Amino acid sequence: MDDPRGRSEFYVGYLPTPPRMLRFLRIGVTVLGVWIVGLGLVIALSMRDPGPAVWDTGQERVWTGTVRDEPYPMLLPDDGSPPLLIVEMAKRGAQPRVAPFAGRQAEVRGFLLSRDGRRMIELAPDDGAITARPGIPRPQGEPVSLGRVALDGEIVDGKCYLGAMKPGDGMTHKSCATLCVRGGLPPMIVTRGSDGPEFSLLVVEDQPGLPDKVLALIAEQVRVEGELFDLAGMRFVRAPVSGIRLREGP
């Protein structure tokens, strides 16, 4: 269509943009830009908080203490602070590397993962990440029973939940968590109350890892019925396969 001055309203690349088309583009681009920004804000505000987990891969650290390999590899620090779980890089448990040092005083090098006071060491990749030290091992003691419990929550893999992934829980993380637990990483049961999340290691029938029936319940809302223990500040629940099932109701 021609304007009164005889100029065509069709766009021609080598001619000035027609006024009406220029006005349309200005309004359209402005509206589209506002819509994109608004959509981004809505999506960002609707996302759930992935939690305060931290994975410090930029600083290699050294800890000293007594190594323990049950129920999962951990270090009981010399300073008396709660134990640190020990894992390998990637989706692998540290049982093979930790076993020769069980019950001994050792120096452990690696990278810290932490969340809500629970800590984990990802071992450095070299063979000397764990070295024996002279000295008297810290008394390990025996796990103290806290009684029978019924915990409603979610089974997660400890490494991702403590910082290796964000989020490290939920259905979107189910496949990753399943592979991690299959690889030997410690599973946890996470319960959420008014004071925030609480998490305990999960031990099924005193076996390393989880049987297939329980692996299928990772990332689901479950009820775990078993006996709760405390080991120098590290809690774990020991349950039979029959004591772990999908949770009914809200």
Short mmCIF file of C-alpha atoms in Angstrom, two decimals:
data_model
loop_
_atom_site.label_atom_id
_atom_site.label_comp_id
_atom_site.label_asym_id
_atom_site.label_seq_id
_atom_site.Cartn_x
_atom_site.Cartn_y
_atom_site.Cartn_z
CA MET A 1 0.00 0.00 0.00
CA ASP A 2 1.31 3.47 -0.90
CA ASP A 3 1.27 6.47 1.43
CA PRO A 4 -0.06 9.87 0.20
CA ARG A 5 3.43 10.86 -0.83
CA GLY A 6 3.70 7.85 -3.09
CA ARG A 7 6.24 5.95 -1.03
CA SER A 8 5.75 2.22 -0.66
CA GLU A 9 5.18 0.76 2.85
CA PHE A 10 7.01 -2.41 1.84
CA TYR A 11 10.42 -2.83 3.44
CA VAL A 12 13.33 -2.54 1.04
CA GLY A 13 16.73 -3.19 2.55
CA TYR A 14 18.58 -0.45 0.73
CA LEU A 15 15.93 2.24 1.37
CA PRO A 16 14.99 3.99 4.63
CA THR A 17 12.49 2.07 6.76
CA PRO A 18 8.93 3.34 6.19
CA PRO A 19 7.63 5.41 9.16
CA ARG A 20 4.66 3.18 9.99
CA MET A 21 6.83 0.07 9.95
CA LEU A 22 9.44 1.82 12.09
CA ARG A 23 6.80 2.73 14.70
CA PHE A 24 5.55 -0.87 14.73
CA LEU A 25 9.07 -2.22 15.24
CA ARG A 26 9.80 0.18 18.08
CA ILE A 27 6.61 -0.74 19.94
CA GLY A 28 6.96 -4.46 19.19
CA VAL A 29 10.58 -4.69 20.31
CA THR A 30 9.81 -2.77 23.52
CA VAL A 31 6.83 -5.00 24.38
CA LEU A 32 8.80 -8.16 23.58
CA GLY A 33 11.73 -7.02 25.72
CA VAL A 34 9.49 -6.26 28.71
CA TRP A 35 7.77 -9.65 28.28
CA ILE A 36 11.09 -11.54 28.20
CA VAL A 37 12.38 -9.76 31.32
CA GLY A 38 9.09 -10.39 33.13
CA LEU A 39 9.10 -14.06 32.18
CA GLY A 40 12.66 -14.42 33.41
CA LEU A 41 11.75 -12.87 36.77
CA VAL A 42 8.72 -15.14 37.16
CA ILE A 43 10.81 -18.25 36.43
CA ALA A 44 13.61 -17.14 38.78
CA LEU A 45 11.21 -16.37 41.64
CA SER A 46 9.32 -19.64 41.21
CA MET A 47 12.46 -21.81 41.46
CA ARG A 48 12.99 -23.49 44.82
CA ASP A 49 16.03 -22.66 46.91
CA PRO A 50 18.74 -25.30 46.21
CA GLY A 51 20.02 -24.91 49.77
CA PRO A 52 23.24 -23.64 51.36
CA ALA A 53 25.48 -26.48 50.18
CA VAL A 54 29.09 -25.59 49.30
CA TRP A 55 31.64 -27.53 47.23
CA ASP A 56 35.05 -25.86 47.58
CA THR A 57 36.98 -27.26 44.62
CA GLY A 58 39.36 -24.31 44.57
CA GLN A 59 41.21 -25.08 47.79
CA GLU A 60 42.81 -28.39 48.69
CA ARG A 61 42.82 -28.93 52.45
CA VAL A 62 44.39 -31.30 54.95
CA TRP A 63 42.69 -32.98 57.92
CA THR A 64 44.15 -35.27 60.57
CA GLY A 65 42.30 -37.80 62.63
CA THR A 66 41.25 -41.41 62.92
CA VAL A 67 39.89 -43.19 59.85
CA ARG A 68 36.78 -45.32 60.12
CA ASP A 69 35.23 -47.39 57.32
CA GLU A 70 31.86 -48.28 58.86
CA PRO A 71 29.04 -47.68 58.27
CA TYR A 72 30.60 -45.51 55.54
CA PRO A 73 34.15 -44.12 55.16
CA MET A 74 34.74 -41.17 57.46
CA LEU A 75 37.40 -39.30 59.41
CA LEU A 76 37.08 -38.59 63.13
CA PRO A 77 39.08 -35.34 63.45
CA ASP A 78 41.69 -34.88 66.16
CA ASP A 79 39.96 -31.68 67.31
CA GLY A 80 36.89 -33.63 68.43
CA SER A 81 34.55 -32.08 65.87
CA PRO A 82 31.91 -34.26 64.17
CA PRO A 83 33.15 -36.81 61.62
CA LEU A 84 33.71 -35.96 57.96
CA LEU A 85 32.49 -38.44 55.38
CA ILE A 86 35.09 -39.47 52.78
CA VAL A 87 34.35 -40.03 49.08
CA GLU A 88 36.25 -40.24 45.81
CA MET A 89 35.98 -37.88 42.88
CA ALA A 90 33.07 -38.39 40.48
CA LYS A 91 30.41 -40.95 41.44
CA ARG A 92 32.61 -43.34 43.42
CA GLY A 93 32.76 -44.35 47.03
CA ALA A 94 36.09 -44.32 48.87
CA GLN A 95 35.82 -47.76 50.50
CA PRO A 96 38.79 -49.33 48.62
CA ARG A 97 41.17 -46.48 49.49
CA VAL A 98 39.98 -46.06 53.05
CA ALA A 99 39.91 -49.73 54.12
CA PRO A 100 43.72 -50.11 54.63
CA PHE A 101 43.68 -47.17 57.06
CA ALA A 102 40.61 -48.14 59.10
CA GLY A 103 41.20 -47.61 62.82
CA ARG A 104 44.49 -45.79 62.21
CA GLN A 105 45.68 -42.23 62.64
CA ALA A 106 45.98 -40.59 59.23
CA GLU A 107 46.32 -37.39 57.26
CA VAL A 108 43.67 -36.88 54.60
CA ARG A 109 43.91 -34.40 51.71
CA GLY A 110 41.06 -33.30 49.53
CA PHE A 111 38.26 -30.84 48.95
CA LEU A 112 35.50 -29.85 51.34
CA LEU A 113 31.78 -30.23 50.77
CA SER A 114 29.47 -28.93 53.48
CA ARG A 115 25.84 -28.25 54.24
CA ASP A 116 24.15 -27.27 57.49
CA GLY A 117 27.05 -28.48 59.62
CA ARG A 118 27.52 -31.82 57.87
CA ARG A 119 30.91 -32.13 56.13
CA MET A 120 32.48 -34.40 53.54
CA ILE A 121 35.97 -34.79 52.05
CA GLU A 122 36.37 -35.48 48.35
CA LEU A 123 39.78 -37.15 48.19
CA ALA A 124 42.53 -35.62 46.07
CA PRO A 125 43.19 -37.83 43.01
CA ASP A 126 46.81 -38.75 43.79
CA ASP A 127 47.77 -41.95 45.63
CA GLY A 128 48.99 -40.03 48.67
CA ALA A 129 45.65 -38.44 49.54
CA ILE A 130 45.53 -40.65 52.65
CA THR A 131 48.76 -41.25 54.57
CA ALA A 132 49.27 -42.97 57.91
CA ARG A 133 50.59 -40.84 60.78
CA PRO A 134 52.23 -41.82 64.05
CA GLY A 135 50.11 -41.28 67.09
CA ILE A 136 47.31 -42.74 69.12
CA PRO A 137 44.06 -43.04 67.19
CA ARG A 138 41.08 -41.16 68.56
CA PRO A 139 38.82 -43.58 70.45
CA GLN A 140 36.08 -44.46 68.00
CA GLY A 141 33.61 -45.87 70.47
CA GLU A 142 30.50 -47.71 69.45
CA PRO A 143 27.42 -46.20 67.86
CA VAL A 144 24.91 -45.16 70.52
CA SER A 145 21.33 -46.21 69.90
CA LEU A 146 18.79 -43.39 70.03
CA GLY A 147 15.86 -45.76 69.75
CA ARG A 148 13.36 -46.77 67.11
CA VAL A 149 12.23 -44.08 64.67
CA ALA A 150 9.92 -43.58 61.72
CA LEU A 151 11.37 -40.94 59.40
CA ASP A 152 9.37 -39.36 56.59
CA GLY A 153 11.55 -37.82 53.92
CA GLU A 154 13.60 -38.33 50.78
CA ILE A 155 16.53 -40.64 50.06
CA VAL A 156 19.42 -38.71 48.47
CA ASP A 157 23.05 -39.38 47.69
CA GLY A 158 25.24 -37.67 50.25
CA LYS A 159 27.79 -36.14 47.91
CA CYS A 160 25.40 -34.28 45.64
CA TYR A 161 23.21 -33.19 48.54
CA LEU A 162 26.19 -31.77 50.43
CA GLY A 163 27.23 -29.61 47.50
CA ALA A 164 28.35 -31.48 44.39
CA MET A 165 25.08 -30.64 42.62
CA LYS A 166 22.48 -27.90 42.97
CA PRO A 167 19.85 -28.99 43.52
CA GLY A 168 21.10 -32.28 44.94
CA ASP A 169 17.65 -33.63 45.66
CA GLY A 170 14.20 -33.93 44.10
CA MET A 171 12.88 -35.90 41.15
CA THR A 172 15.01 -33.98 38.64
CA HIS A 173 18.06 -35.44 40.39
CA LYS A 174 16.78 -39.02 40.66
CA SER A 175 18.91 -40.55 37.88
CA CYS A 176 22.11 -38.88 39.08
CA ALA A 177 21.49 -39.84 42.71
CA THR A 178 20.82 -43.45 41.75
CA LEU A 179 24.10 -43.69 39.84
CA CYS A 180 25.98 -42.08 42.73
CA VAL A 181 24.64 -44.53 45.31
CA ARG A 182 25.30 -47.46 42.97
CA GLY A 183 28.89 -46.21 42.75
CA GLY A 184 29.35 -46.39 46.50
CA LEU A 185 28.50 -42.88 47.66
CA PRO A 186 26.71 -42.77 51.03
CA PRO A 187 22.90 -42.50 50.90
CA MET A 188 21.04 -40.24 53.30
CA ILE A 189 17.47 -39.81 54.41
CA VAL A 190 16.51 -36.12 54.51
CA THR A 191 13.57 -35.05 56.64
CA ARG A 192 12.19 -31.53 56.69
CA GLY A 193 10.73 -29.95 59.79
CA SER A 194 9.99 -26.50 61.16
CA ASP A 195 13.67 -26.06 62.06
CA GLY A 196 14.89 -26.94 58.57
CA PRO A 197 16.20 -30.15 57.02
CA GLU A 198 17.76 -32.92 59.07
CA PHE A 199 19.66 -35.77 57.49
CA SER A 200 21.00 -39.12 58.59
CA LEU A 201 23.02 -41.75 56.79
CA LEU A 202 20.95 -44.71 55.65
CA VAL A 203 22.21 -48.24 56.30
CA VAL A 204 20.09 -51.11 54.98
CA GLU A 205 20.55 -54.50 56.65
CA ASP A 206 24.21 -53.73 57.44
CA GLN A 207 25.11 -54.00 53.75
CA PRO A 208 27.18 -51.47 51.78
CA GLY A 209 25.07 -49.46 49.37
CA LEU A 210 21.38 -50.05 48.77
CA PRO A 211 19.56 -53.06 47.29
CA ASP A 212 17.69 -52.53 44.03
CA LYS A 213 14.32 -52.34 45.76
CA VAL A 214 15.49 -49.36 47.81
CA LEU A 215 17.44 -47.79 44.94
CA ALA A 216 14.13 -47.50 43.10
CA LEU A 217 12.84 -45.28 45.93
CA ILE A 218 15.61 -42.67 45.67
CA ALA A 219 14.16 -39.15 45.29
CA GLU A 220 10.70 -40.40 46.26
CA GLN A 221 8.86 -39.42 49.42
CA VAL A 222 9.36 -42.42 51.69
CA ARG A 223 8.96 -43.62 55.24
CA VAL A 224 11.98 -45.29 56.85
CA GLU A 225 11.35 -47.34 59.98
CA GLY A 226 14.45 -48.49 61.81
CA GLU A 227 16.88 -47.79 64.63
CA LEU A 228 18.63 -44.43 64.87
CA PHE A 229 22.26 -44.28 66.01
CA ASP A 230 24.75 -41.55 66.86
CA LEU A 231 28.45 -42.04 66.12
CA ALA A 232 30.53 -39.18 67.53
CA GLY A 233 28.01 -36.67 66.17
CA MET A 234 27.24 -38.48 62.91
CA ARG A 235 23.73 -39.93 62.83
CA PHE A 236 22.62 -42.93 60.83
CA VAL A 237 19.50 -45.03 60.68
CA ARG A 238 19.71 -48.79 60.25
CA ALA A 239 16.63 -50.30 58.62
CA PRO A 240 15.54 -53.51 56.91
CA VAL A 241 14.32 -53.43 53.32
CA SER A 242 10.81 -54.07 54.62
CA GLY A 243 11.06 -50.91 56.73
CA ILE A 244 11.47 -48.62 53.71
CA ARG A 245 8.41 -47.84 51.60
CA LEU A 246 6.65 -45.06 49.74
CA ARG A 247 5.00 -42.63 52.09
CA GLU A 248 1.23 -42.52 51.97
CA GLY A 249 -0.72 -39.31 52.23
CA PRO A 250 0.43 -35.67 51.96
#
